[in-house]
């Protein structure tokens, strides 16, 4: 990809230091990611409302136990009633999640746009904000897509376009647009804010819509694959591991047009004003290991 050139890292910037689960987990494989992660301010009230939807829908699921941390995160740049939603834009490529013999039948790499709520706690809002909620992901491929990021609810959109200028998702009559900064070189990041940002570790990700199913798992020859035998329930959490970490802060990404349905999914409104500018935007590339653990809350 000509529009993304930097060092090694993992997924989206949400696995900042490569977490390892406390309990037993399944190592599913590894994949490549290269792209942006932009943190946009949203109202804590709206995040709490989204979390309440989880609680109402399935109170027995681990994700239904997610809460906002008692203290607001990144207080130097966010108000006391603000939180963040992450927009991840980039390219995924499977390395060894599924075997070569199946890669002709499925799409194992794609441009992708994803949405997360990071920095959530479990039932105790005074705990470390180490959880993330995957809201949705979008790809547009000709063959069925096997997304290596297992926990993200991935949708096949009509189109997902990533260019040197930004990204656009179109699904039905709905659309989402974000604009990249004109200058994407690394900027000086040796400050207290950057240190605090990197101190906050998001270790586990849970799914807003936990159901997943891969048709190739029904084949006798593939049923033993880690991706097929990994825990698949509403109490499954994903974690990442990686080796070398090299990440970069760039100038803010800016929200563009966001239609009604995407506003509801992402909690982002795209209206002109301070909330349309990311408070932090990072630029990542590299290989990461994927793991799934039965429960992390």
mmCIF file of C-alpha atoms in Angstrom:
data_model
loop_
_atom_site.group_PDB
_atom_site.id
_atom_site.type_symbol
_atom_site.label_atom_id
_atom_site.label_comp_id
_atom_site.label_asym_id
_atom_site.label_seq_id
_atom_site.Cartn_x
_atom_site.Cartn_y
_atom_site.Cartn_z
ATOM 1 C CA UNK A 1 0.000 0.000 0.000
ATOM 2 C CA UNK A 2 1.572 3.211 -1.128
ATOM 3 C CA UNK A 3 -0.423 5.358 1.269
ATOM 4 C CA UNK A 4 0.833 3.682 4.441
ATOM 5 C CA UNK A 5 4.567 3.429 5.245
ATOM 6 C CA UNK A 6 5.867 3.082 8.795
ATOM 7 C CA UNK A 7 7.358 0.572 11.275
ATOM 8 C CA UNK A 8 6.031 -2.522 13.052
ATOM 9 C CA UNK A 9 3.039 -2.716 15.353
ATOM 10 C CA UNK A 10 -0.212 -4.575 15.913
ATOM 11 C CA UNK A 11 -3.898 -3.964 15.436
ATOM 12 C CA UNK A 12 -5.161 -0.405 15.173
ATOM 13 C CA UNK A 13 -3.110 0.751 18.172
ATOM 14 C CA UNK A 14 -5.562 -0.881 20.553
ATOM 15 C CA UNK A 15 -3.010 -3.444 21.729
ATOM 16 C CA UNK A 16 -0.446 -0.836 22.647
ATOM 17 C CA UNK A 17 1.889 -3.199 24.497
ATOM 18 C CA UNK A 18 0.746 -6.653 23.449
ATOM 19 C CA UNK A 19 -1.435 -8.151 26.161
ATOM 20 C CA UNK A 20 -1.371 -11.742 27.346
ATOM 21 C CA UNK A 21 -4.566 -13.188 28.863
ATOM 22 C CA UNK A 22 -4.733 -14.076 32.529
ATOM 23 C CA UNK A 23 -6.679 -17.267 31.849
ATOM 24 C CA UNK A 24 -6.409 -20.004 29.255
ATOM 25 C CA UNK A 25 -6.566 -18.764 25.684
ATOM 26 C CA UNK A 26 -6.373 -20.086 22.136
ATOM 27 C CA UNK A 27 -3.719 -18.803 19.752
ATOM 28 C CA UNK A 28 -5.486 -18.472 16.440
ATOM 29 C CA UNK A 29 -2.687 -17.264 14.175
ATOM 30 C CA UNK A 30 -1.124 -14.064 12.952
ATOM 31 C CA UNK A 31 -1.941 -11.317 10.480
ATOM 32 C CA UNK A 32 -0.599 -8.048 9.113
ATOM 33 C CA UNK A 33 -2.179 -4.672 9.704
ATOM 34 C CA UNK A 34 -1.119 -1.292 8.376
ATOM 35 C CA UNK A 35 -3.164 1.831 8.871
ATOM 36 C CA UNK A 36 -4.458 4.652 11.013
ATOM 37 C CA UNK A 37 -6.232 4.788 14.356
ATOM 38 C CA UNK A 38 -7.979 8.045 15.209
ATOM 39 C CA UNK A 39 -9.503 8.776 18.620
ATOM 40 C CA UNK A 40 -12.573 11.019 18.389
ATOM 41 C CA UNK A 41 -14.330 12.640 21.365
ATOM 42 C CA UNK A 42 -17.868 11.509 22.171
ATOM 43 C CA UNK A 43 -20.167 12.081 25.124
ATOM 44 C CA UNK A 44 -19.883 9.660 28.041
ATOM 45 C CA UNK A 45 -23.688 9.665 28.161
ATOM 46 C CA UNK A 46 -23.854 8.194 24.644
ATOM 47 C CA UNK A 47 -21.299 5.518 25.494
ATOM 48 C CA UNK A 48 -23.244 4.607 28.645
ATOM 49 C CA UNK A 49 -26.407 4.330 26.567
ATOM 50 C CA UNK A 50 -24.679 1.962 24.112
ATOM 51 C CA UNK A 51 -23.417 -0.184 26.984
ATOM 52 C CA UNK A 52 -26.918 -0.295 28.441
ATOM 53 C CA UNK A 53 -28.152 -1.704 25.130
ATOM 54 C CA UNK A 54 -25.737 -4.602 25.618
ATOM 55 C CA UNK A 55 -26.977 -5.164 29.144
ATOM 56 C CA UNK A 56 -30.587 -5.159 28.039
ATOM 57 C CA UNK A 57 -29.959 -7.438 25.060
ATOM 58 C CA UNK A 58 -28.031 -10.185 26.841
ATOM 59 C CA UNK A 59 -27.179 -9.584 30.498
ATOM 60 C CA UNK A 60 -25.391 -12.936 30.736
ATOM 61 C CA UNK A 61 -22.669 -11.940 28.259
ATOM 62 C CA UNK A 62 -19.286 -10.666 29.369
ATOM 63 C CA UNK A 63 -19.620 -7.593 27.151
ATOM 64 C CA UNK A 64 -22.768 -6.660 29.065
ATOM 65 C CA UNK A 65 -20.570 -6.152 32.129
ATOM 66 C CA UNK A 66 -18.534 -3.370 30.512
ATOM 67 C CA UNK A 67 -18.722 0.028 32.172
ATOM 68 C CA UNK A 68 -17.203 3.448 31.756
ATOM 69 C CA UNK A 69 -14.260 4.119 34.060
ATOM 70 C CA UNK A 70 -15.146 6.266 37.048
ATOM 71 C CA UNK A 71 -12.532 8.864 36.120
ATOM 72 C CA UNK A 72 -12.474 10.317 32.622
ATOM 73 C CA UNK A 73 -9.512 9.276 30.488
ATOM 74 C CA UNK A 74 -6.935 11.667 28.997
ATOM 75 C CA UNK A 75 -8.100 14.630 31.137
ATOM 76 C CA UNK A 76 -5.627 17.001 29.471
ATOM 77 C CA UNK A 77 -7.534 16.819 26.188
ATOM 78 C CA UNK A 78 -10.990 15.497 27.100
ATOM 79 C CA UNK A 79 -13.638 17.105 29.261
ATOM 80 C CA UNK A 80 -15.074 15.286 32.305
ATOM 81 C CA UNK A 81 -18.149 14.261 30.300
ATOM 82 C CA UNK A 82 -16.204 13.012 27.278
ATOM 83 C CA UNK A 83 -14.861 9.642 26.180
ATOM 84 C CA UNK A 84 -13.489 8.459 22.804
ATOM 85 C CA UNK A 85 -14.432 6.243 19.886
ATOM 86 C CA UNK A 86 -11.650 4.851 17.697
ATOM 87 C CA UNK A 87 -11.886 4.821 13.910
ATOM 88 C CA UNK A 88 -9.395 2.379 12.408
ATOM 89 C CA UNK A 89 -8.642 2.644 8.687
ATOM 90 C CA UNK A 90 -6.165 0.417 6.908
ATOM 91 C CA UNK A 91 -5.358 -2.933 5.354
ATOM 92 C CA UNK A 92 -5.513 -6.450 6.797
ATOM 93 C CA UNK A 93 -3.707 -9.499 5.428
ATOM 94 C CA UNK A 94 -3.927 -12.968 6.885
ATOM 95 C CA UNK A 95 -0.600 -14.744 7.433
ATOM 96 C CA UNK A 96 -1.468 -18.138 8.869
ATOM 97 C CA UNK A 97 -4.998 -17.988 10.262
ATOM 98 C CA UNK A 98 -6.263 -20.237 7.464
ATOM 99 C CA UNK A 99 -4.211 -22.628 5.279
ATOM 100 C CA UNK A 100 -2.982 -21.886 1.784
ATOM 101 C CA UNK A 101 -5.357 -24.524 0.386
ATOM 102 C CA UNK A 102 -8.345 -22.378 1.352
ATOM 103 C CA UNK A 103 -7.043 -18.964 0.408
ATOM 104 C CA UNK A 104 -8.285 -19.277 -3.184
ATOM 105 C CA UNK A 105 -11.860 -19.683 -1.927
ATOM 106 C CA UNK A 106 -11.905 -16.752 0.479
ATOM 107 C CA UNK A 107 -10.662 -13.202 0.638
ATOM 108 C CA UNK A 108 -7.972 -13.078 3.302
ATOM 109 C CA UNK A 109 -6.940 -9.446 2.898
ATOM 110 C CA UNK A 110 -8.889 -6.244 2.452
ATOM 111 C CA UNK A 111 -9.064 -2.554 3.125
ATOM 112 C CA UNK A 112 -11.015 -2.188 6.328
ATOM 113 C CA UNK A 113 -12.764 0.486 8.378
ATOM 114 C CA UNK A 114 -13.521 -0.372 12.002
ATOM 115 C CA UNK A 115 -15.032 1.270 15.052
ATOM 116 C CA UNK A 116 -14.247 0.643 18.731
ATOM 117 C CA UNK A 117 -14.959 2.080 22.144
ATOM 118 C CA UNK A 118 -11.676 1.710 24.060
ATOM 119 C CA UNK A 119 -10.780 2.318 27.704
ATOM 120 C CA UNK A 120 -13.697 0.522 29.345
ATOM 121 C CA UNK A 121 -13.721 -1.255 32.692
ATOM 122 C CA UNK A 122 -15.490 -4.376 33.889
ATOM 123 C CA UNK A 123 -18.189 -4.279 36.516
ATOM 124 C CA UNK A 124 -16.000 -2.206 38.824
ATOM 125 C CA UNK A 125 -15.590 1.293 37.313
ATOM 126 C CA UNK A 126 -12.509 1.866 39.478
ATOM 127 C CA UNK A 127 -10.594 -0.925 37.721
ATOM 128 C CA UNK A 128 -8.031 -0.266 35.015
ATOM 129 C CA UNK A 129 -9.743 0.663 31.689
ATOM 130 C CA UNK A 130 -8.248 -2.281 29.808
ATOM 131 C CA UNK A 131 -11.240 -3.384 27.751
ATOM 132 C CA UNK A 132 -12.446 -2.365 24.315
ATOM 133 C CA UNK A 133 -15.820 -2.883 22.664
ATOM 134 C CA UNK A 134 -15.781 -3.655 18.941
ATOM 135 C CA UNK A 135 -18.799 -1.927 17.407
ATOM 136 C CA UNK A 136 -18.454 -2.800 13.716
ATOM 137 C CA UNK A 137 -16.039 -3.335 10.858
ATOM 138 C CA UNK A 138 -16.556 -2.957 7.107
ATOM 139 C CA UNK A 139 -14.904 -4.570 4.088
ATOM 140 C CA UNK A 140 -15.892 -4.927 0.440
ATOM 141 C CA UNK A 141 -14.554 -8.069 -1.246
ATOM 142 C CA UNK A 142 -15.634 -10.255 -4.164
ATOM 143 C CA UNK A 143 -15.081 -13.530 -2.283
ATOM 144 C CA UNK A 144 -16.333 -14.338 1.236
ATOM 145 C CA UNK A 145 -14.065 -12.522 3.646
ATOM 146 C CA UNK A 146 -12.288 -14.248 6.522
ATOM 147 C CA UNK A 147 -11.338 -11.403 8.784
ATOM 148 C CA UNK A 148 -8.388 -12.326 11.010
ATOM 149 C CA UNK A 149 -9.659 -9.981 13.698
ATOM 150 C CA UNK A 150 -12.180 -12.504 14.972
ATOM 151 C CA UNK A 151 -14.120 -10.485 17.521
ATOM 152 C CA UNK A 152 -15.003 -7.558 15.232
ATOM 153 C CA UNK A 153 -18.515 -7.816 13.717
ATOM 154 C CA UNK A 154 -17.467 -7.385 10.063
ATOM 155 C CA UNK A 155 -20.004 -6.360 7.433
ATOM 156 C CA UNK A 156 -19.736 -6.636 3.658
ATOM 157 C CA UNK A 157 -20.390 -3.084 2.475
ATOM 158 C CA UNK A 158 -21.221 -2.003 -1.054
ATOM 159 C CA UNK A 159 -17.845 -0.301 -1.160
ATOM 160 C CA UNK A 160 -14.903 0.500 1.103
ATOM 161 C CA UNK A 161 -12.524 2.960 -0.510
ATOM 162 C CA UNK A 162 -9.237 3.973 1.081
ATOM 163 C CA UNK A 163 -7.162 6.538 -0.784
ATOM 164 C CA UNK A 164 -4.342 8.960 -0.082
ATOM 165 C CA UNK A 165 -6.971 11.492 1.021
ATOM 166 C CA UNK A 166 -9.274 9.492 3.255
ATOM 167 C CA UNK A 167 -11.729 6.622 3.503
ATOM 168 C CA UNK A 168 -15.370 6.128 2.575
ATOM 169 C CA UNK A 169 -17.757 3.296 3.420
ATOM 170 C CA UNK A 170 -21.017 2.961 1.474
ATOM 171 C CA UNK A 171 -23.679 0.480 2.537
ATOM 172 C CA UNK A 172 -27.099 0.798 0.958
ATOM 173 C CA UNK A 173 -28.049 4.458 1.122
ATOM 174 C CA UNK A 174 -25.755 5.062 4.112
ATOM 175 C CA UNK A 175 -22.193 6.372 4.075
ATOM 176 C CA UNK A 176 -19.307 7.252 6.361
ATOM 177 C CA UNK A 177 -16.353 9.453 5.383
ATOM 178 C CA UNK A 178 -13.165 10.412 7.149
ATOM 179 C CA UNK A 179 -10.349 12.613 5.827
ATOM 180 C CA UNK A 180 -6.646 11.985 6.339
ATOM 181 C CA UNK A 181 -4.389 14.920 7.243
ATOM 182 C CA UNK A 182 -2.588 16.416 4.259
ATOM 183 C CA UNK A 183 0.714 15.942 6.080
ATOM 184 C CA UNK A 184 1.110 12.422 7.455
ATOM 185 C CA UNK A 185 4.737 12.540 8.545
ATOM 186 C CA UNK A 186 5.469 11.672 12.157
ATOM 187 C CA UNK A 187 5.312 14.632 14.497
ATOM 188 C CA UNK A 188 7.164 15.157 17.756
ATOM 189 C CA UNK A 189 5.459 13.055 20.425
ATOM 190 C CA UNK A 190 7.760 13.229 23.434
ATOM 191 C CA UNK A 191 5.253 14.892 25.744
ATOM 192 C CA UNK A 192 3.200 14.021 28.810
ATOM 193 C CA UNK A 193 0.036 13.498 26.759
ATOM 194 C CA UNK A 194 1.708 10.964 24.486
ATOM 195 C CA UNK A 195 3.184 9.179 27.490
ATOM 196 C CA UNK A 196 -0.227 8.987 29.147
ATOM 197 C CA UNK A 197 -1.813 7.749 25.928
ATOM 198 C CA UNK A 198 0.714 4.924 25.661
ATOM 199 C CA UNK A 199 0.336 4.081 29.351
ATOM 200 C CA UNK A 200 -3.325 3.226 28.883
ATOM 201 C CA UNK A 201 -3.292 -0.383 27.748
ATOM 202 C CA UNK A 202 -6.340 -1.922 26.103
ATOM 203 C CA UNK A 203 -5.728 -5.601 26.717
ATOM 204 C CA UNK A 204 -8.966 -7.307 25.718
ATOM 205 C CA UNK A 205 -11.638 -6.682 23.104
ATOM 206 C CA UNK A 206 -15.199 -7.921 23.298
ATOM 207 C CA UNK A 207 -17.741 -7.910 20.514
ATOM 208 C CA UNK A 208 -20.902 -5.868 20.336
ATOM 209 C CA UNK A 209 -22.318 -8.729 18.250
ATOM 210 C CA UNK A 210 -20.476 -11.867 19.295
ATOM 211 C CA UNK A 211 -21.954 -14.324 16.772
ATOM 212 C CA UNK A 212 -19.516 -15.494 14.128
ATOM 213 C CA UNK A 213 -19.377 -18.435 11.780
ATOM 214 C CA UNK A 214 -16.963 -19.516 9.091
ATOM 215 C CA UNK A 215 -18.270 -21.881 6.403
ATOM 216 C CA UNK A 216 -14.892 -23.540 5.905
ATOM 217 C CA UNK A 217 -14.992 -24.755 9.527
ATOM 218 C CA UNK A 218 -17.649 -27.287 8.482
ATOM 219 C CA UNK A 219 -15.105 -29.158 6.364
ATOM 220 C CA UNK A 220 -13.516 -32.217 7.966
ATOM 221 C CA UNK A 221 -10.076 -31.119 6.800
ATOM 222 C CA UNK A 222 -10.291 -27.757 8.535
ATOM 223 C CA UNK A 223 -12.366 -28.369 11.657
ATOM 224 C CA UNK A 224 -9.157 -28.761 13.671
ATOM 225 C CA UNK A 225 -7.825 -25.314 12.745
ATOM 226 C CA UNK A 226 -7.317 -22.910 15.661
ATOM 227 C CA UNK A 227 -9.692 -20.386 14.100
ATOM 228 C CA UNK A 228 -12.442 -23.036 14.148
ATOM 229 C CA UNK A 229 -11.762 -24.340 17.635
ATOM 230 C CA UNK A 230 -11.274 -20.950 19.309
ATOM 231 C CA UNK A 231 -13.895 -20.065 21.930
ATOM 232 C CA UNK A 232 -16.974 -18.735 20.178
ATOM 233 C CA UNK A 233 -19.377 -17.296 22.684
ATOM 234 C CA UNK A 234 -20.522 -13.971 24.029
ATOM 235 C CA UNK A 235 -17.941 -14.376 26.799
ATOM 236 C CA UNK A 236 -14.999 -14.695 24.419
ATOM 237 C CA UNK A 237 -12.423 -11.918 24.362
ATOM 238 C CA UNK A 238 -9.702 -11.261 21.826
ATOM 239 C CA UNK A 239 -6.168 -10.277 22.711
ATOM 240 C CA UNK A 240 -3.037 -9.599 20.707
ATOM 241 C CA UNK A 241 0.658 -10.261 21.031
ATOM 242 C CA UNK A 242 3.510 -8.792 19.034
ATOM 243 C CA UNK A 243 7.233 -8.337 19.101
ATOM 244 C CA UNK A 244 8.763 -5.112 17.864
ATOM 245 C CA UNK A 245 6.649 -2.016 18.379
ATOM 246 C CA UNK A 246 7.166 1.148 16.368
ATOM 247 C CA UNK A 247 4.337 3.654 16.275
ATOM 248 C CA UNK A 248 3.899 7.201 15.164
ATOM 249 C CA UNK A 249 1.705 10.164 16.050
ATOM 250 C CA UNK A 250 0.473 12.224 13.105
ATOM 251 C CA UNK A 251 -1.772 15.240 12.637
ATOM 252 C CA UNK A 252 -5.487 14.773 13.390
ATOM 253 C CA UNK A 253 -7.824 12.815 11.176
ATOM 254 C CA UNK A 254 -11.091 14.682 10.475
ATOM 255 C CA UNK A 255 -14.610 13.293 10.197
ATOM 256 C CA UNK A 256 -16.561 13.985 7.025
ATOM 257 C CA UNK A 257 -20.114 13.086 6.102
ATOM 258 C CA UNK A 258 -21.763 10.511 8.372
ATOM 259 C CA UNK A 259 -25.293 9.378 7.552
ATOM 260 C CA UNK A 260 -27.922 8.502 10.157
ATOM 261 C CA UNK A 261 -27.302 4.752 10.407
ATOM 262 C CA UNK A 262 -23.552 5.162 10.747
ATOM 263 C CA UNK A 263 -24.096 7.798 13.436
ATOM 264 C CA UNK A 264 -26.133 5.289 15.418
ATOM 265 C CA UNK A 265 -23.550 2.516 15.017
ATOM 266 C CA UNK A 266 -20.456 4.598 15.726
ATOM 267 C CA UNK A 267 -21.732 7.312 18.153
ATOM 268 C CA UNK A 268 -19.987 9.842 15.867
ATOM 269 C CA UNK A 269 -21.963 12.703 14.325
ATOM 270 C CA UNK A 270 -19.545 14.361 11.893
ATOM 271 C CA UNK A 271 -21.008 17.800 12.528
ATOM 272 C CA UNK A 272 -18.517 20.659 12.064
ATOM 273 C CA UNK A 273 -16.781 21.579 15.285
ATOM 274 C CA UNK A 274 -14.160 20.312 17.733
ATOM 275 C CA UNK A 275 -15.666 16.810 17.953
ATOM 276 C CA UNK A 276 -15.009 16.237 14.238
ATOM 277 C CA UNK A 277 -11.243 16.382 14.852
ATOM 278 C CA UNK A 278 -9.449 13.419 16.360
ATOM 279 C CA UNK A 279 -7.755 14.174 19.677
ATOM 280 C CA UNK A 280 -4.978 11.713 18.778
ATOM 281 C CA UNK A 281 -4.210 9.983 15.476
ATOM 282 C CA UNK A 282 -1.587 7.263 15.160
ATOM 283 C CA UNK A 283 -0.159 5.446 12.185
ATOM 284 C CA UNK A 284 0.707 1.742 12.576
ATOM 285 C CA UNK A 285 2.060 -1.163 10.564
ATOM 286 C CA UNK A 286 3.139 -4.677 11.407
ATOM 287 C CA UNK A 287 2.428 -8.281 12.281
ATOM 288 C CA UNK A 288 0.410 -9.296 15.314
ATOM 289 C CA UNK A 289 -0.594 -12.577 16.905
ATOM 290 C CA UNK A 290 -4.289 -13.206 17.511
ATOM 291 C CA UNK A 291 -5.637 -14.989 20.552
ATOM 292 C CA UNK A 292 -9.085 -15.674 21.980
ATOM 293 C CA UNK A 293 -9.772 -16.378 25.628
ATOM 294 C CA UNK A 294 -13.121 -17.659 26.970
ATOM 295 C CA UNK A 295 -13.664 -14.840 29.443
ATOM 296 C CA UNK A 296 -11.750 -11.741 30.470
ATOM 297 C CA UNK A 297 -14.199 -9.967 32.773
#
